[in-house]
PDB file of C-alpha atoms in Angstrom:
ATOM      1  CA  MET A   1     -42.720  -3.652 -35.342  1.00 67.00           C
ATOM      2  CA  PRO A   2     -42.081  -1.612 -32.365  1.00 74.00           C
ATOM      3  CA  ASP A   3     -38.925  -1.130 -30.828  1.00 74.00           C
ATOM      4  CA  PRO A   4     -37.185  -3.210 -28.110  1.00 77.00           C
ATOM      5  CA  PRO A   5     -37.262  -1.428 -24.767  1.00 75.00           C
ATOM      6  CA  THR A   6     -34.081  -0.002 -23.925  1.00 75.00           C
ATOM      7  CA  ILE A   7     -32.160  -0.597 -20.687  1.00 75.00           C
ATOM      8  CA  PRO A   8     -31.730   2.709 -18.670  1.00 72.00           C
ATOM      9  CA  GLU A   9     -27.671   3.198 -17.814  1.00 72.00           C
ATOM     10  CA  LEU A  10     -26.987   3.005 -13.896  1.00 67.00           C
ATOM     11  CA  PRO A  11     -26.015   6.170 -12.368  1.00 69.00           C
ATOM     12  CA  ASN A  12     -22.383   6.701 -11.435  1.00 63.00           C
ATOM     13  CA  ASP A  13     -22.927   5.983  -7.756  1.00 64.00           C
ATOM     14  CA  GLN A  14     -24.956   2.847  -8.393  1.00 67.00           C
ATOM     15  CA  ILE A  15     -21.635   1.195 -10.878  1.00 70.00           C
ATOM     16  CA  PRO A  16     -20.431  -1.929  -9.005  1.00 72.00           C
ATOM     17  CA  PRO A  17     -16.788  -0.994  -8.109  1.00 76.00           C
ATOM     18  CA  ILE A  18     -13.549  -2.542  -9.612  1.00 77.00           C
ATOM     19  CA  GLY A  19     -11.967  -5.218  -6.710  1.00 78.00           C
ATOM     20  CA  SER A  20      -8.632  -4.119  -8.239  1.00 83.00           C
ATOM     21  CA  HIS A  21      -8.244  -0.592  -6.172  1.00 88.00           C
ATOM     22  CA  PHE A  22      -7.881  -1.736  -2.217  1.00 91.00           C
ATOM     23  CA  MET A  23      -5.772  -1.126   0.889  1.00 93.00           C
ATOM     24  CA  VAL A  24      -4.860  -2.888   3.855  1.00 94.00           C
ATOM     25  CA  VAL A  25      -4.158  -1.081   6.987  1.00 93.00           C
ATOM     26  CA  PHE A  26      -3.042  -3.126  10.320  1.00 91.00           C
ATOM     27  CA  PHE A  27      -3.336  -1.126  13.339  1.00 89.00           C
ATOM     28  CA  ILE A  28      -0.564  -1.850  16.083  1.00 77.00           C
ATOM     29  CA  ALA A  29      -1.691  -2.366  19.558  1.00 72.00           C
ATOM     30  CA  GLY A  30      -5.447  -2.011  17.818  1.00 67.00           C
ATOM     31  CA  VAL A  31      -5.055   1.785  17.401  1.00 72.00           C
ATOM     32  CA  VAL A  32      -1.994   3.028  15.602  1.00 78.00           C
ATOM     33  CA  PRO A  33      -1.965   2.511  11.743  1.00 81.00           C
ATOM     34  CA  ASN A  34       1.118   0.795  10.294  1.00 81.00           C
ATOM     35  CA  PRO A  35       2.050   3.002   7.344  1.00 79.00           C
ATOM     36  CA  LEU A  36       4.444   0.573   5.935  1.00 82.00           C
ATOM     37  CA  ASP A  37       2.526  -2.752   5.410  1.00 84.00           C
ATOM     38  CA  ILE A  38      -0.642  -1.502   3.365  1.00 83.00           C
ATOM     39  CA  ARG A  39       0.185  -3.038  -0.313  1.00 88.00           C
ATOM     40  CA  PHE A  40      -1.112  -6.567  -1.155  1.00 94.00           C
ATOM     41  CA  GLN A  41      -1.772  -8.371  -4.350  1.00 94.00           C
ATOM     42  CA  THR A  42      -4.620 -10.393  -3.111  1.00 96.00           C
ATOM     43  CA  VAL A  43      -7.221  -9.971  -0.230  1.00 96.00           C
ATOM     44  CA  SER A  44      -9.638 -12.965  -0.025  1.00 96.00           C
ATOM     45  CA  GLY A  45     -11.538 -14.630   2.940  1.00 95.00           C
ATOM     46  CA  ILE A  46     -14.145 -11.839   3.549  1.00 95.00           C
ATOM     47  CA  SER A  47     -16.810 -14.226   4.290  1.00 94.00           C
ATOM     48  CA  SER A  48     -19.320 -14.725   7.194  1.00 94.00           C
ATOM     49  CA  THR A  49     -21.780 -17.705   7.545  1.00 95.00           C
ATOM     50  CA  ILE A  50     -24.613 -18.358  10.070  1.00 96.00           C
ATOM     51  CA  GLU A  51     -24.582 -21.877  11.409  1.00 96.00           C
ATOM     52  CA  THR A  52     -27.762 -23.286  12.006  1.00 95.00           C
ATOM     53  CA  GLU A  53     -29.374 -25.690  14.284  1.00 95.00           C
ATOM     54  CA  GLN A  54     -32.085 -28.390  13.087  1.00 92.00           C
ATOM     55  CA  VAL A  55     -34.737 -28.482  15.498  1.00 92.00           C
ATOM     56  CA  THR A  56     -37.734 -31.153  14.786  1.00 90.00           C
ATOM     57  CA  GLU A  57     -41.613 -30.760  15.705  1.00 87.00           C
ATOM     58  CA  GLY A  58     -43.333 -33.432  17.077  1.00 85.00           C
ATOM     59  CA  GLY A  59     -45.605 -34.914  14.711  1.00 84.00           C
ATOM     60  CA  GLU A  60     -44.149 -32.688  11.578  1.00 81.00           C
ATOM     61  CA  ASN A  61     -42.732 -34.876   8.677  1.00 84.00           C
ATOM     62  CA  LEU A  62     -42.737 -32.587   6.314  1.00 88.00           C
ATOM     63  CA  PHE A  63     -39.945 -30.290   7.572  1.00 88.00           C
ATOM     64  CA  THR A  64     -37.536 -29.478  10.294  1.00 91.00           C
ATOM     65  CA  HIS A  65     -37.211 -25.718  11.571  1.00 91.00           C
ATOM     66  CA  ARG A  66     -33.582 -24.675  10.924  1.00 93.00           C
ATOM     67  CA  LEU A  67     -32.456 -22.011  13.515  1.00 95.00           C
ATOM     68  CA  PRO A  68     -29.776 -19.212  13.616  1.00 96.00           C
ATOM     69  CA  LYS A  69     -26.842 -20.596  16.135  1.00 95.00           C
ATOM     70  CA  ARG A  70     -23.643 -18.637  15.462  1.00 94.00           C
ATOM     71  CA  VAL A  71     -21.639 -16.742  12.993  1.00 95.00           C
ATOM     72  CA  THR A  72     -18.446 -18.387  11.656  1.00 95.00           C
ATOM     73  CA  TYR A  73     -15.665 -16.640   9.455  1.00 96.00           C
ATOM     74  CA  GLN A  74     -13.205 -17.790   7.228  1.00 96.00           C
ATOM     75  CA  ASN A  75      -9.434 -16.825   7.416  1.00 97.00           C
ATOM     76  CA  LEU A  76      -8.464 -13.618   5.860  1.00 97.00           C
ATOM     77  CA  VAL A  77      -5.867 -14.177   3.385  1.00 98.00           C
ATOM     78  CA  LEU A  78      -3.502 -11.725   2.332  1.00 97.00           C
ATOM     79  CA  LYS A  79      -0.921 -12.025  -0.580  1.00 97.00           C
ATOM     80  CA  ARG A  80       2.034  -9.757  -1.441  1.00 95.00           C
ATOM     81  CA  GLY A  81       5.635  -9.899  -3.174  1.00 94.00           C
ATOM     82  CA  MET A  82       8.177 -10.765  -0.393  1.00 93.00           C
ATOM     83  CA  VAL A  83       9.459  -7.571   1.566  1.00 90.00           C
ATOM     84  CA  LYS A  84      11.794  -7.306   4.125  1.00 88.00           C
ATOM     85  CA  GLY A  85      11.918  -5.384   7.497  1.00 85.00           C
ATOM     86  CA  SER A  86       8.018  -4.836   7.723  1.00 89.00           C
ATOM     87  CA  PRO A  87       6.263  -4.533  11.211  1.00 89.00           C
ATOM     88  CA  LEU A  88       4.319  -7.316  10.151  1.00 90.00           C
ATOM     89  CA  ASN A  89       6.600  -9.582   9.117  1.00 91.00           C
ATOM     90  CA  ILE A  90       7.928  -9.354  12.486  1.00 90.00           C
ATOM     91  CA  GLU A  91       4.620  -9.855  14.303  1.00 89.00           C
ATOM     92  CA  PHE A  92       4.344 -13.001  11.779  1.00 91.00           C
ATOM     93  CA  GLY A  93       7.630 -14.042  13.050  1.00 92.00           C
ATOM     94  CA  LEU A  94       6.609 -13.539  16.606  1.00 93.00           C
ATOM     95  CA  ALA A  95       3.979 -15.623  16.250  1.00 94.00           C
ATOM     96  CA  MET A  96       5.167 -18.250  14.517  1.00 93.00           C
ATOM     97  CA  ASP A  97       8.983 -18.787  16.052  1.00 94.00           C
ATOM     98  CA  LEU A  98       8.122 -17.858  19.707  1.00 95.00           C
ATOM     99  CA  MET A  99       4.363 -18.274  19.955  1.00 95.00           C
ATOM    100  CA  LYS A 100       3.870 -14.761  20.944  1.00 95.00           C
ATOM    101  CA  PHE A 101       0.577 -13.460  19.642  1.00 93.00           C
ATOM    102  CA  SER A 102      -0.394  -9.415  19.423  1.00 91.00           C
ATOM    103  CA  PRO A 103      -4.051  -9.435  18.169  1.00 92.00           C
ATOM    104  CA  SER A 104      -4.751  -5.924  16.228  1.00 91.00           C
ATOM    105  CA  ASN A 105      -7.532  -4.612  14.148  1.00 94.00           C
ATOM    106  CA  VAL A 106      -6.920  -4.956  10.504  1.00 95.00           C
ATOM    107  CA  LEU A 107      -9.104  -2.806   8.122  1.00 95.00           C
ATOM    108  CA  VAL A 108      -9.645  -3.577   4.225  1.00 96.00           C
ATOM    109  CA  MET A 109     -10.893  -0.713   2.251  1.00 94.00           C
ATOM    110  CA  LEU A 110     -11.759  -0.772  -1.219  1.00 93.00           C
ATOM    111  CA  LEU A 111     -11.173   2.337  -2.684  1.00 90.00           C
ATOM    112  CA  ASN A 112     -12.991   4.106  -5.747  1.00 86.00           C
ATOM    113  CA  GLU A 113     -11.094   5.731  -8.797  1.00 84.00           C
ATOM    114  CA  LYS A 114     -10.101   9.076  -6.407  1.00 86.00           C
ATOM    115  CA  SER A 115      -8.919   6.663  -3.947  1.00 86.00           C
ATOM    116  CA  ASN A 116     -11.608   7.339  -1.408  1.00 87.00           C
ATOM    117  CA  PRO A 117     -13.172   4.417   0.396  1.00 88.00           C
ATOM    118  CA  HIS A 118     -15.942   2.793  -1.230  1.00 87.00           C
ATOM    119  CA  ALA A 119     -16.621   0.065   1.143  1.00 91.00           C
ATOM    120  CA  SER A 120     -14.448  -1.262   3.951  1.00 95.00           C
ATOM    121  CA  TRP A 121     -14.208  -4.479   6.129  1.00 96.00           C
ATOM    122  CA  LEU A 122     -13.037  -4.267  10.090  1.00 96.00           C
ATOM    123  CA  PHE A 123     -11.296  -7.412  11.233  1.00 96.00           C
ATOM    124  CA  LYS A 124     -11.181  -7.483  14.955  1.00 95.00           C
ATOM    125  CA  ASN A 125      -8.507  -8.891  17.051  1.00 94.00           C
ATOM    126  CA  ALA A 126      -6.665 -10.734  14.002  1.00 95.00           C
ATOM    127  CA  TYR A 127      -3.744 -12.637  14.551  1.00 95.00           C
ATOM    128  CA  PRO A 128      -1.436 -14.931  12.417  1.00 96.00           C
ATOM    129  CA  VAL A 129      -2.375 -18.729  11.830  1.00 97.00           C
ATOM    130  CA  THR A 130      -0.488 -19.324   8.598  1.00 96.00           C
ATOM    131  CA  TRP A 131       2.503 -17.793   6.775  1.00 95.00           C
ATOM    132  CA  THR A 132       3.555 -19.438   3.459  1.00 95.00           C
ATOM    133  CA  VAL A 133       6.291 -18.453   0.959  1.00 95.00           C
ATOM    134  CA  SER A 134       5.579 -19.068  -2.289  1.00 95.00           C
ATOM    135  CA  ASP A 135       7.605 -21.935  -4.319  1.00 94.00           C
ATOM    136  CA  LEU A 136      11.624 -20.915  -5.643  1.00 94.00           C
ATOM    137  CA  ASP A 137      11.793 -22.436  -8.821  1.00 93.00           C
ATOM    138  CA  ALA A 138      14.767 -21.856 -10.905  1.00 93.00           C
ATOM    139  CA  THR A 139      12.876 -22.698 -14.261  1.00 94.00           C
ATOM    140  CA  LYS A 140      10.858 -19.497 -13.768  1.00 91.00           C
ATOM    141  CA  ASN A 141      11.323 -15.686 -13.395  1.00 92.00           C
ATOM    142  CA  ALA A 142       8.643 -14.907 -10.836  1.00 93.00           C
ATOM    143  CA  VAL A 143       8.242 -12.743  -7.769  1.00 94.00           C
ATOM    144  CA  VAL A 144       8.204 -14.715  -4.477  1.00 95.00           C
ATOM    145  CA  ILE A 145       5.229 -14.267  -2.937  1.00 96.00           C
ATOM    146  CA  ASP A 146       4.186 -14.194   0.794  1.00 95.00           C
ATOM    147  CA  THR A 147       0.773 -15.475   1.693  1.00 96.00           C
ATOM    148  CA  MET A 148      -0.301 -14.415   5.415  1.00 96.00           C
ATOM    149  CA  GLU A 149      -3.387 -16.024   6.833  1.00 97.00           C
ATOM    150  CA  LEU A 150      -5.348 -14.409   9.733  1.00 97.00           C
ATOM    151  CA  ALA A 151      -7.872 -15.843  12.156  1.00 97.00           C
ATOM    152  CA  TYR A 152      -9.976 -12.748  13.696  1.00 96.00           C
ATOM    153  CA  THR A 153     -12.479 -12.666  16.324  1.00 95.00           C
ATOM    154  CA  ARG A 154     -15.314 -10.969  13.794  1.00 95.00           C
ATOM    155  CA  PHE A 155     -15.487  -8.432  11.201  1.00 94.00           C
ATOM    156  CA  GLN A 156     -17.659  -5.436  10.553  1.00 93.00           C
ATOM    157  CA  ASN A 157     -19.031  -4.596   7.486  1.00 92.00           C
ATOM    158  CA  LEU A 158     -18.703  -0.749   6.837  1.00 88.00           C
ATOM    159  CA  ARG A 159     -20.281   0.256   3.856  1.00 77.00           C
ATOM    160  CA  LEU A 160     -20.123   3.539   2.908  1.00 58.00           C
TER     161      LEU A 160
END
């Protein structure tokens, strides 16, 4: 009986990255990196969808044409332990308390084992839309989590 075929190993640069090593950079006024607000527990909402429009063709009853219409995006959702005195908290406070917005660019970087960027996503003109504090519960010994949700005009996928 012949030996089963062996599956070749992937070269190191082809192994899918681990999603637990990442960094988030907020650019104050769109250009100056904020060095204090870079650590988050989770990042979600990196998603885009192309909306389509259905067009029926006269006399064609088997199908309809689906034509691309526009790209839509989910909100970017960031979670971290509650911190005091961060520029990001000030920006969220101004938005939530006074409806004053200063849209900025946000860079999310997936890092490799040497802390070099493996992939990045640049979110353009991001601004706060939701700020949630986790439940306070005297029966649990848990870190208080801030959840910050941002809308943005678009994002660019920057694969290296």
